[in-house]
Short mmCIF file of C-alpha atoms and ligand atoms in Angstrom, two decimals:
data_model
loop_
_atom_site.label_atom_id
_atom_site.label_comp_id
_atom_site.label_asym_id
_atom_site.label_seq_id
_atom_site.Cartn_x
_atom_site.Cartn_y
_atom_site.Cartn_z
CA MET A 1 -6.65 84.26 73.69
CA ALA A 2 -7.84 82.73 76.94
CA VAL A 3 -6.99 84.65 80.08
CA ALA A 4 -4.45 82.60 82.02
CA ASP A 5 -4.84 81.91 85.70
CA HIS A 6 -2.75 84.29 87.78
CA VAL A 7 -0.40 82.05 89.69
CA ASP A 8 1.16 83.65 92.76
CA PHE A 9 4.90 83.98 93.28
CA PRO A 10 5.41 80.87 95.51
CA THR A 11 3.44 78.69 93.06
CA PHE A 12 5.43 80.07 90.13
CA MET A 13 8.71 79.29 91.92
CA GLU A 14 7.51 75.77 92.81
CA GLY A 15 7.00 75.19 89.08
CA VAL A 16 10.47 76.53 88.23
CA LYS A 17 12.04 74.21 90.84
CA LYS A 18 10.07 71.20 89.60
CA ARG A 19 10.98 71.76 85.97
CA ASN A 20 14.70 72.32 86.74
CA PRO A 21 15.59 69.69 89.35
CA GLY A 22 18.95 70.23 91.05
CA GLN A 23 19.62 73.45 89.12
CA THR A 24 20.06 75.63 92.19
CA GLU A 25 21.92 78.52 90.53
CA PHE A 26 19.29 78.82 87.81
CA VAL A 27 16.43 78.72 90.33
CA GLN A 28 18.21 81.36 92.46
CA ALA A 29 18.57 83.69 89.46
CA VAL A 30 14.93 83.28 88.41
CA GLN A 31 13.74 83.90 91.98
CA GLU A 32 15.75 87.11 92.27
CA VAL A 33 14.17 88.52 89.11
CA ALA A 34 10.67 87.08 89.45
CA GLN A 35 9.98 88.57 92.88
CA ASP A 36 10.30 92.08 91.45
CA ILE A 37 8.51 91.28 88.21
CA PHE A 38 5.49 89.80 89.99
CA GLU A 39 4.98 93.09 91.77
CA PHE A 40 5.45 95.07 88.52
CA ILE A 41 3.00 93.03 86.41
CA LYS A 42 0.31 92.49 89.04
CA ASP A 43 -2.08 94.87 87.29
CA LYS A 44 -0.80 94.31 83.73
CA GLU A 45 -3.09 91.70 82.25
CA GLU A 46 -1.34 91.49 78.88
CA TYR A 47 1.83 90.01 80.41
CA HIS A 48 -0.16 87.39 82.34
CA GLU A 49 -2.25 86.49 79.34
CA ALA A 50 0.83 85.93 77.21
CA GLN A 51 2.61 83.99 80.03
CA ILE A 52 5.65 86.19 79.48
CA LEU A 53 7.50 85.41 82.72
CA ARG A 54 6.96 81.68 82.30
CA ARG A 55 8.35 81.93 78.76
CA ILE A 56 11.42 84.03 79.68
CA ALA A 57 12.28 81.50 82.39
CA GLU A 58 12.48 78.71 79.80
CA PRO A 59 15.57 78.99 77.53
CA ASP A 60 14.86 79.02 73.79
CA ARG A 61 17.31 76.14 73.55
CA VAL A 62 20.14 74.39 75.40
CA VAL A 63 22.74 72.67 73.25
CA SER A 64 25.08 70.22 74.96
CA PHE A 65 27.93 68.43 73.21
CA ARG A 66 31.04 66.29 73.66
CA VAL A 67 34.42 68.01 73.37
CA CYS A 68 37.17 65.49 72.73
CA TRP A 69 40.85 66.52 72.70
CA GLU A 70 44.32 65.07 73.17
CA ASP A 71 46.64 66.27 75.95
CA ASP A 72 50.44 66.64 75.66
CA ASN A 73 50.93 63.09 76.94
CA HIS A 74 48.68 61.72 74.16
CA ASN A 75 45.84 60.90 76.53
CA ILE A 76 42.39 61.30 75.02
CA ARG A 77 40.30 63.64 77.19
CA VAL A 78 36.54 64.16 77.07
CA GLN A 79 34.77 67.29 78.33
CA ARG A 80 31.20 68.54 78.07
CA GLY A 81 30.40 71.79 76.25
CA TRP A 82 27.18 73.82 76.20
CA ARG A 83 25.55 76.80 74.59
CA VAL A 84 22.42 78.13 76.26
CA GLN A 85 20.39 80.42 73.98
CA ASN A 86 17.98 82.01 76.41
CA ASN A 87 16.11 84.70 74.51
CA ASN A 88 16.59 86.54 71.20
CA ALA A 89 13.54 88.83 71.29
CA ILE A 90 15.56 92.04 70.97
CA GLY A 91 18.66 90.87 69.08
CA PRO A 92 21.01 87.94 68.37
CA TYR A 93 21.91 85.84 71.42
CA LYS A 94 24.93 87.37 73.12
CA GLY A 95 26.93 86.27 76.16
CA GLY A 96 30.28 84.85 77.16
CA ILE A 97 31.90 81.44 77.18
CA ARG A 98 33.23 80.11 80.50
CA PHE A 99 35.89 77.42 80.88
CA HIS A 100 36.03 76.28 84.51
CA PRO A 101 35.63 72.91 86.25
CA SER A 102 32.57 74.28 88.11
CA VAL A 103 30.61 74.85 84.89
CA THR A 104 27.30 72.98 84.76
CA GLU A 105 24.10 73.38 82.79
CA SER A 106 22.55 75.13 85.80
CA VAL A 107 25.35 77.70 86.01
CA LEU A 108 25.10 78.46 82.30
CA LYS A 109 21.30 78.68 82.39
CA PHE A 110 21.51 81.18 85.26
CA LEU A 111 24.10 83.23 83.39
CA ALA A 112 22.10 83.19 80.13
CA PHE A 113 18.95 84.23 82.00
CA GLU A 114 20.74 87.14 83.73
CA GLN A 115 22.37 88.11 80.46
CA THR A 116 18.96 88.61 78.82
CA PHE A 117 18.07 91.41 81.27
CA LYS A 118 21.58 92.86 81.31
CA ASN A 119 21.73 93.12 77.53
CA SER A 120 18.32 94.72 77.45
CA LEU A 121 19.47 97.32 80.00
CA THR A 122 22.33 98.43 77.76
CA GLY A 123 19.76 99.67 75.24
CA LEU A 124 21.62 97.82 72.46
CA PRO A 125 19.96 95.16 70.26
CA MET A 126 21.28 92.00 71.94
CA GLY A 127 19.49 88.90 73.22
CA GLY A 128 20.80 86.69 76.03
CA GLY A 129 22.95 83.56 75.87
CA LYS A 130 25.89 81.90 77.61
CA GLY A 131 28.14 78.93 76.98
CA GLY A 132 31.12 77.06 78.24
CA ALA A 133 32.70 73.79 79.24
CA ASN A 134 33.84 71.99 82.38
CA PHE A 135 37.43 72.39 81.18
CA ASN A 136 40.12 73.81 83.45
CA PRO A 137 42.68 75.86 81.51
CA ARG A 138 44.82 76.17 84.65
CA GLY A 139 48.05 74.18 84.34
CA LYS A 140 47.45 73.36 80.66
CA SER A 141 50.04 74.20 78.01
CA ASP A 142 49.22 76.67 75.23
CA SER A 143 49.02 73.75 72.78
CA GLU A 144 46.54 71.92 74.98
CA VAL A 145 44.38 75.03 75.32
CA MET A 146 44.53 75.51 71.54
CA ARG A 147 43.48 71.92 70.84
CA PHE A 148 40.63 72.19 73.32
CA CYS A 149 39.40 75.51 71.86
CA GLN A 150 39.54 74.10 68.33
CA SER A 151 37.59 71.02 69.30
CA PHE A 152 35.02 73.15 71.20
CA MET A 153 34.51 75.41 68.17
CA THR A 154 34.26 72.45 65.79
CA GLU A 155 30.85 71.77 67.32
CA LEU A 156 29.87 75.28 68.45
CA TYR A 157 30.30 76.88 65.01
CA ARG A 158 27.07 75.35 63.68
CA HIS A 159 25.00 77.04 66.41
CA ILE A 160 26.40 80.60 66.17
CA GLY A 161 26.75 83.39 63.61
CA PRO A 162 26.94 87.20 63.46
CA ASP A 163 23.13 87.50 63.23
CA THR A 164 22.36 84.39 65.29
CA ASP A 165 24.55 84.19 68.38
CA VAL A 166 27.76 86.08 69.16
CA PRO A 167 29.72 84.65 72.14
CA ALA A 168 32.49 86.47 74.04
CA GLY A 169 34.91 85.62 76.89
CA ASP A 170 34.19 84.98 80.57
CA ILE A 171 36.02 83.12 83.37
CA GLY A 172 38.88 81.13 81.84
CA VAL A 173 38.30 82.58 78.36
CA GLY A 174 40.46 85.60 77.57
CA GLY A 175 42.22 86.92 74.48
CA ARG A 176 44.22 83.72 73.94
CA GLU A 177 41.17 81.45 73.91
CA ILE A 178 39.07 83.84 71.78
CA GLY A 179 41.92 83.89 69.23
CA TYR A 180 42.07 80.09 69.00
CA MET A 181 38.27 79.83 68.69
CA PHE A 182 37.98 82.60 66.11
CA GLY A 183 40.75 81.02 64.03
CA GLN A 184 38.94 77.69 64.03
CA TYR A 185 35.57 79.27 63.12
CA LYS A 186 37.20 81.05 60.20
CA ARG A 187 38.94 77.86 59.07
CA ILE A 188 35.74 75.79 59.15
CA THR A 189 33.40 78.33 57.55
CA ASN A 190 35.86 80.18 55.30
CA ARG A 191 34.24 83.41 56.46
CA TRP A 192 35.70 86.35 58.35
CA GLU A 193 32.77 87.76 60.29
CA GLY A 194 32.16 89.23 63.73
CA VAL A 195 31.06 85.96 65.30
CA LEU A 196 32.96 86.47 68.58
CA THR A 197 33.71 89.60 70.58
CA GLY A 198 36.72 90.23 72.79
CA LYS A 199 38.92 89.65 69.74
CA GLY A 200 42.49 90.92 69.46
CA GLN A 201 42.86 94.41 68.06
CA GLU A 202 44.69 93.13 64.98
CA TYR A 203 41.60 91.22 63.85
CA GLY A 204 38.53 93.30 64.60
CA GLY A 205 38.57 93.61 68.40
CA SER A 206 37.42 96.72 70.22
CA GLN A 207 40.16 98.79 71.82
CA MET A 208 38.16 99.17 75.03
CA ARG A 209 36.80 95.60 75.45
CA PRO A 210 39.45 94.28 77.90
CA GLU A 211 38.87 97.17 80.31
CA ALA A 212 35.12 97.57 79.77
CA THR A 213 33.61 95.34 82.46
CA GLY A 214 35.88 96.42 85.32
CA TYR A 215 35.85 100.10 84.36
CA GLY A 216 32.09 99.91 83.84
CA ALA A 217 31.52 98.45 87.33
CA VAL A 218 33.43 101.38 88.81
CA TYR A 219 31.52 103.90 86.66
CA PHE A 220 28.33 102.33 87.98
CA MET A 221 29.65 102.72 91.54
CA GLN A 222 30.59 106.33 90.74
CA ASN A 223 27.06 107.01 89.46
CA MET A 224 25.48 105.51 92.59
CA LEU A 225 27.76 107.60 94.82
CA LYS A 226 27.11 110.75 92.79
CA HIS A 227 23.34 110.21 92.99
CA ALA A 228 23.73 110.19 96.80
CA GLY A 229 26.10 113.19 96.81
CA HIS A 230 29.38 111.25 97.26
CA ASP A 231 32.51 110.39 95.24
CA VAL A 232 35.11 107.60 94.80
CA GLU A 233 38.02 109.90 95.66
CA GLY A 234 39.65 109.19 99.02
CA LYS A 235 37.66 106.00 99.61
CA THR A 236 39.05 102.54 100.36
CA ALA A 237 37.92 99.58 98.24
CA VAL A 238 37.94 95.83 98.75
CA ILE A 239 37.96 93.83 95.51
CA SER A 240 37.78 90.05 95.01
CA GLY A 241 39.25 88.20 92.04
CA SER A 242 42.42 88.96 90.13
CA GLY A 243 41.28 88.31 86.58
CA ASN A 244 40.13 90.59 83.82
CA VAL A 245 37.29 92.26 85.71
CA ALA A 246 39.04 92.62 89.09
CA THR A 247 42.28 94.09 87.76
CA HIS A 248 40.50 96.65 85.59
CA ALA A 249 38.13 97.61 88.41
CA ALA A 250 41.19 98.14 90.61
CA GLU A 251 42.79 100.26 87.89
CA LYS A 252 39.77 102.57 87.56
CA ILE A 253 39.29 102.94 91.33
CA THR A 254 42.95 103.97 91.56
CA GLN A 255 42.62 106.42 88.65
CA LEU A 256 39.65 108.05 90.39
CA GLY A 257 41.65 108.60 93.59
CA GLY A 258 40.43 105.59 95.59
CA LYS A 259 42.67 103.12 97.42
CA VAL A 260 42.37 99.38 96.63
CA LEU A 261 43.20 97.13 99.59
CA THR A 262 42.63 93.56 98.39
CA LEU A 263 42.58 91.16 95.44
CA SER A 264 42.01 87.40 95.50
CA ASP A 265 41.86 84.12 93.62
CA SER A 266 40.46 80.71 94.45
CA GLY A 267 43.45 80.14 96.79
CA GLY A 268 42.79 83.12 99.09
CA PHE A 269 43.17 86.91 99.21
CA ILE A 270 45.98 89.41 99.59
CA HIS A 271 45.64 92.49 101.79
CA ASP A 272 47.92 95.43 101.05
CA PRO A 273 47.28 98.26 103.54
CA ASP A 274 49.56 100.57 101.49
CA GLY A 275 47.14 100.31 98.56
CA ILE A 276 47.42 98.42 95.27
CA ASP A 277 48.62 101.12 92.89
CA GLN A 278 49.03 100.97 89.10
CA ALA A 279 52.50 99.38 89.21
CA LYS A 280 51.19 96.64 91.52
CA ILE A 281 48.12 96.11 89.32
CA ASP A 282 50.43 95.71 86.30
CA PHE A 283 52.39 93.12 88.29
CA VAL A 284 49.14 91.19 88.98
CA LYS A 285 48.04 91.38 85.33
CA HIS A 286 51.39 89.93 84.24
CA LEU A 287 51.30 87.32 87.02
CA LYS A 288 47.82 86.14 85.99
CA THR A 289 47.81 86.42 82.20
CA VAL A 290 51.45 85.73 81.29
CA LYS A 291 53.04 83.78 84.15
CA ARG A 292 49.66 82.22 85.00
CA GLY A 293 50.66 82.20 88.69
CA ARG A 294 48.80 82.49 92.01
CA ILE A 295 47.82 85.68 93.84
CA SER A 296 49.85 84.53 96.91
CA GLU A 297 52.99 85.36 94.88
CA TYR A 298 52.08 89.07 95.27
CA CYS A 299 53.43 88.89 98.83
CA ASP A 300 56.85 87.66 97.61
CA GLU A 301 57.11 90.91 95.65
CA TYR A 302 55.41 93.36 98.07
CA LYS A 303 56.47 92.66 101.64
CA GLY A 304 53.92 94.98 103.29
CA ALA A 305 51.08 92.76 102.09
CA SER A 306 49.68 89.62 103.73
CA PHE A 307 48.15 86.49 102.18
CA HIS A 308 45.06 84.89 103.75
CA GLU A 309 44.84 81.33 102.52
CA GLY A 310 41.40 79.92 101.73
CA LYS A 311 39.71 83.16 102.83
CA ARG A 312 37.64 85.84 101.11
CA PRO A 313 38.29 89.56 101.68
CA TRP A 314 34.93 90.75 103.03
CA ASP A 315 36.12 91.16 106.65
CA VAL A 316 38.55 93.90 105.67
CA GLU A 317 37.25 97.35 106.63
CA CYS A 318 36.38 99.47 103.57
CA ASP A 319 34.08 102.12 102.11
CA LEU A 320 33.46 100.34 98.81
CA ALA A 321 33.21 96.65 97.88
CA LEU A 322 33.49 95.15 94.40
CA PRO A 323 33.02 91.37 94.14
CA CYS A 324 34.69 90.52 90.81
CA ALA A 325 35.44 86.76 90.97
CA THR A 326 32.47 84.41 90.68
CA GLN A 327 28.88 83.58 91.71
CA ASN A 328 27.88 83.19 95.38
CA GLU A 329 31.22 84.45 96.72
CA LEU A 330 29.64 86.84 99.24
CA ASN A 331 27.19 85.31 101.71
CA GLU A 332 24.89 86.63 104.43
CA ASP A 333 27.56 86.69 107.19
CA GLU A 334 30.05 88.37 104.89
CA ALA A 335 27.46 90.98 103.89
CA LYS A 336 26.82 91.61 107.60
CA ALA A 337 30.57 92.04 108.19
CA LEU A 338 30.76 94.61 105.39
CA VAL A 339 27.79 96.54 106.77
CA LYS A 340 29.20 96.41 110.31
CA ASN A 341 32.49 97.81 109.02
CA GLY A 342 30.69 100.73 107.40
CA VAL A 343 30.63 99.84 103.68
CA GLN A 344 28.78 102.55 101.72
CA ALA A 345 28.38 100.99 98.29
CA VAL A 346 28.69 97.58 96.60
CA SER A 347 29.09 97.23 92.84
CA GLU A 348 29.15 93.72 91.38
CA GLY A 349 31.74 93.12 88.66
CA ALA A 350 30.98 89.39 88.78
CA ASN A 351 27.66 87.75 87.95
CA MET A 352 25.44 87.02 90.98
CA PRO A 353 28.38 87.11 93.45
CA THR A 354 26.09 87.89 96.39
CA THR A 355 23.73 85.20 97.69
CA LEU A 356 20.02 86.06 98.06
CA ASP A 357 20.48 86.29 101.87
CA GLY A 358 23.44 88.62 101.38
CA VAL A 359 21.43 90.86 99.06
CA LYS A 360 18.73 91.09 101.73
CA VAL A 361 21.32 92.30 104.25
CA PHE A 362 22.39 95.13 101.92
CA HIS A 363 18.76 95.91 101.13
CA ASP A 364 17.70 96.10 104.79
CA ALA A 365 20.73 98.25 105.68
CA LYS A 366 19.91 100.54 102.71
CA ILE A 367 23.43 100.16 101.31
CA MET A 368 23.86 101.35 97.71
CA TYR A 369 23.95 97.98 96.00
CA GLY A 370 24.49 97.63 92.23
CA PRO A 371 23.64 94.09 91.05
CA GLY A 372 25.83 92.48 88.39
CA LYS A 373 23.22 92.65 85.67
CA ALA A 374 23.47 96.46 85.80
CA ALA A 375 26.92 97.09 87.25
CA ASN A 376 28.91 94.75 84.98
CA ALA A 377 26.97 95.47 81.78
CA GLY A 378 29.81 97.63 80.45
CA GLY A 379 31.55 94.54 79.06
CA VAL A 380 28.67 93.37 76.92
CA ALA A 381 27.86 96.96 75.95
CA VAL A 382 31.32 97.39 74.44
CA SER A 383 30.91 93.93 72.87
CA GLY A 384 27.77 95.36 71.23
CA LEU A 385 29.89 98.22 69.91
CA GLU A 386 32.45 95.68 68.64
CA MET A 387 29.63 93.94 66.72
CA SER A 388 28.66 97.27 65.13
CA GLN A 389 32.28 97.99 64.23
CA ASN A 390 32.64 94.59 62.57
CA SER A 391 29.37 94.92 60.61
CA GLU A 392 30.28 98.38 59.38
CA ARG A 393 34.00 97.56 58.90
CA ILE A 394 34.98 100.56 61.01
CA SER A 395 36.83 101.04 64.28
CA TRP A 396 36.51 103.62 67.04
CA ASN A 397 39.52 104.72 69.05
CA HIS A 398 40.12 104.16 72.75
CA GLU A 399 39.09 107.66 73.73
CA ARG A 400 35.78 107.59 71.83
CA LEU A 401 34.96 104.13 73.23
CA GLY A 402 35.77 105.38 76.73
CA GLU A 403 33.23 108.19 76.28
CA MET A 404 30.64 105.74 74.94
CA LEU A 405 31.18 103.39 77.89
CA THR A 406 30.79 106.25 80.36
CA GLU A 407 27.54 107.31 78.65
CA LEU A 408 26.23 103.73 78.54
CA MET A 409 26.85 103.18 82.26
CA GLU A 410 25.20 106.50 83.04
CA GLY A 411 22.20 105.41 80.97
CA ILE A 412 21.95 102.05 82.77
CA HIS A 413 22.17 103.78 86.14
CA GLY A 414 19.43 106.18 85.04
CA LYS A 415 17.09 103.30 84.09
CA CYS A 416 17.66 101.64 87.48
CA VAL A 417 16.77 104.91 89.22
CA GLU A 418 13.70 105.37 87.02
CA TYR A 419 12.20 102.01 87.99
CA GLY A 420 13.80 101.53 91.42
CA GLU A 421 13.61 104.83 93.33
CA LYS A 422 11.10 105.14 96.14
CA ASP A 423 11.04 107.51 99.11
CA GLY A 424 14.54 108.80 98.40
CA HIS A 425 16.15 105.32 98.25
CA VAL A 426 17.09 103.47 95.07
CA ASP A 427 16.49 99.72 94.96
CA TYR A 428 18.90 99.00 92.11
CA VAL A 429 17.93 95.32 91.93
CA LYS A 430 14.30 96.16 91.38
CA GLY A 431 15.14 98.97 88.94
CA ALA A 432 17.42 96.74 86.85
CA ASN A 433 14.99 93.83 86.85
CA ILE A 434 11.98 95.86 85.76
CA ALA A 435 13.79 98.00 83.17
CA GLY A 436 15.51 94.92 81.69
CA PHE A 437 12.30 92.88 81.68
CA LYS A 438 10.02 95.48 80.15
CA LYS A 439 11.84 95.84 76.84
CA VAL A 440 12.18 92.10 76.29
CA ALA A 441 8.59 91.42 77.38
CA ASP A 442 7.16 94.08 75.07
CA ALA A 443 9.09 92.67 72.11
CA MET A 444 7.77 89.20 72.94
CA LEU A 445 4.22 90.53 73.10
CA ALA A 446 4.66 91.95 69.59
CA PHE A 447 5.56 88.49 68.23
CA GLY A 448 2.40 86.74 69.49
CA VAL A 449 2.66 83.14 70.62
CA VAL A 450 6.10 81.93 69.44
P1 NDP B 1 38.90 85.62 84.87
O1 NDP B 1 39.00 84.19 84.48
O2 NDP B 1 39.75 86.62 84.18
O3 NDP B 1 39.14 85.77 86.45
C1 NDP B 1 38.34 85.10 87.36
C2 NDP B 1 38.87 85.39 88.75
O4 NDP B 1 37.96 84.85 89.70
C3 NDP B 1 40.21 84.73 89.03
O5 NDP B 1 40.91 85.50 89.95
C4 NDP B 1 39.78 83.40 89.66
O6 NDP B 1 40.76 82.79 90.48
C5 NDP B 1 38.61 83.83 90.48
N1 NDP B 1 37.70 82.71 90.68
C6 NDP B 1 37.08 81.95 89.73
N2 NDP B 1 36.35 80.99 90.30
C7 NDP B 1 36.49 81.16 91.63
C8 NDP B 1 35.97 80.50 92.76
N3 NDP B 1 35.15 79.46 92.63
N4 NDP B 1 36.32 80.97 94.00
C9 NDP B 1 37.14 82.02 94.14
N5 NDP B 1 37.68 82.69 93.11
C10 NDP B 1 37.35 82.27 91.88
O7 NDP B 1 37.34 85.99 84.72
P2 NDP B 1 36.67 87.42 84.57
O8 NDP B 1 37.44 88.43 85.35
O9 NDP B 1 36.42 87.65 83.14
O10 NDP B 1 35.24 87.16 85.25
C11 NDP B 1 35.01 87.37 86.64
C12 NDP B 1 33.51 87.51 86.87
O11 NDP B 1 33.00 88.61 86.12
C13 NDP B 1 32.65 86.31 86.49
O12 NDP B 1 31.55 86.21 87.36
C14 NDP B 1 32.14 86.69 85.10
O13 NDP B 1 30.95 86.03 84.75
C15 NDP B 1 31.90 88.18 85.32
N6 NDP B 1 31.84 88.96 84.10
C16 NDP B 1 32.90 89.00 83.24
C17 NDP B 1 32.83 89.78 82.10
C18 NDP B 1 34.00 89.97 81.21
O14 NDP B 1 33.94 90.86 80.35
N7 NDP B 1 35.09 89.23 81.35
C19 NDP B 1 31.58 90.48 81.73
C20 NDP B 1 30.56 90.46 82.76
C21 NDP B 1 30.69 89.69 83.87
P3 NDP B 1 41.63 81.53 89.94
O15 NDP B 1 42.68 82.14 89.09
O16 NDP B 1 42.13 80.90 91.19
O17 NDP B 1 40.67 80.65 89.19
#
């Protein structure tokens, strides 16, 4: 094999930008990983020779398709669906499906890229993928959501399979949507197989999957604090979002003796200085998943709380911050506000919620900062366990899965420390990037040029 020229980091990024015009989220995600990897591989000729980084930053395949459905008023509606299969070096493609009007090919490529490293970090045999559609489930009837999910799966089914690609939920895709999609897959293929995770418990779902991402993000926070000689107990926490990840993160913080002050949605955030306890979290879960209402309605029920329309919660003074809504929801100024107010640790339940400038603020201030690819890996890890359960036709109980999740998060934290600790400080971004990259890269080396 010819020895490839060693391009430097700026030249590499120029190439990524040129090949992916207008795909800002994808470029941002590649940049965040590549800057650490360049440093790691500078004296490792085999990775350069095999062009590993260049290959990982090019998805194996991007499938895009039309999703046609009929609304309740008999209007024909047309949406665009995608599945991005980024890398299957260490296992079948695995990653969620997102239904949100902001979904684009760039967003899904960034998520599939990140997922590759996250899945590798779990230590389980899963490659990276992501999918979705620019469909907004908000305000749609159950029948409309069902028809959309069925139409989406009518195309998607030919690209997935239990040993090929196993999607799960993400923003806008919860138990209801997974049920409709699984039913349609089964109807088309006449096969019951573990082709989706996040399924209901009646039909092969894992008992811990709904809680796994939010609980896992708090376990990651707990591990960071413990490593520095601290604890969650008695600390205040600011959380964004009010969906699956945010509500379960709030639940675990509360169980560990912390006090949650905020939750949010795309309309604004609520601030409850008395703390959002379990009864209030249950109210929010019901509000969001059954009534499908807005977070502002929290203040109709709990008079001590205030609603801040169109705002994000990062100005509220706290010890711990958990962004659990969406990408780029915490910018440089907001990171500075958190640091100024004395935040000790940040654990990302969402994917890439902090902008690159915001990450730099945390880095420079030496804040304990757990990036999404490590901190929110608990969800996909339990999805990996759900895949094993389905293949073996067995099921583990809630308690056993809870222990496994705790161990998995401890393991991920340990890998970040192994590759990211220097002079008594842990750079969790660097640790996660290098540990995640190494396993995938070594598998790719074993395959030769493919
Ligand atoms: P949900 O759909 O359950 O909740 C999403 C929450 O984020 C809602 O409160 C929503 O508000 C809010 N939100 C969405 N878009 C925006 C926006 N543009 N601005 C402000 N708020 C917004 O999704 P999840 O809880 O499952 O996912 C949240 C994050 O966690 C995502 O980044 C996802 O990729 C990540 N994640 C999820 C995993 C999982 O297991 N579910 C696994 C790993 C990561 P509204 O109701 O107004 O839309």
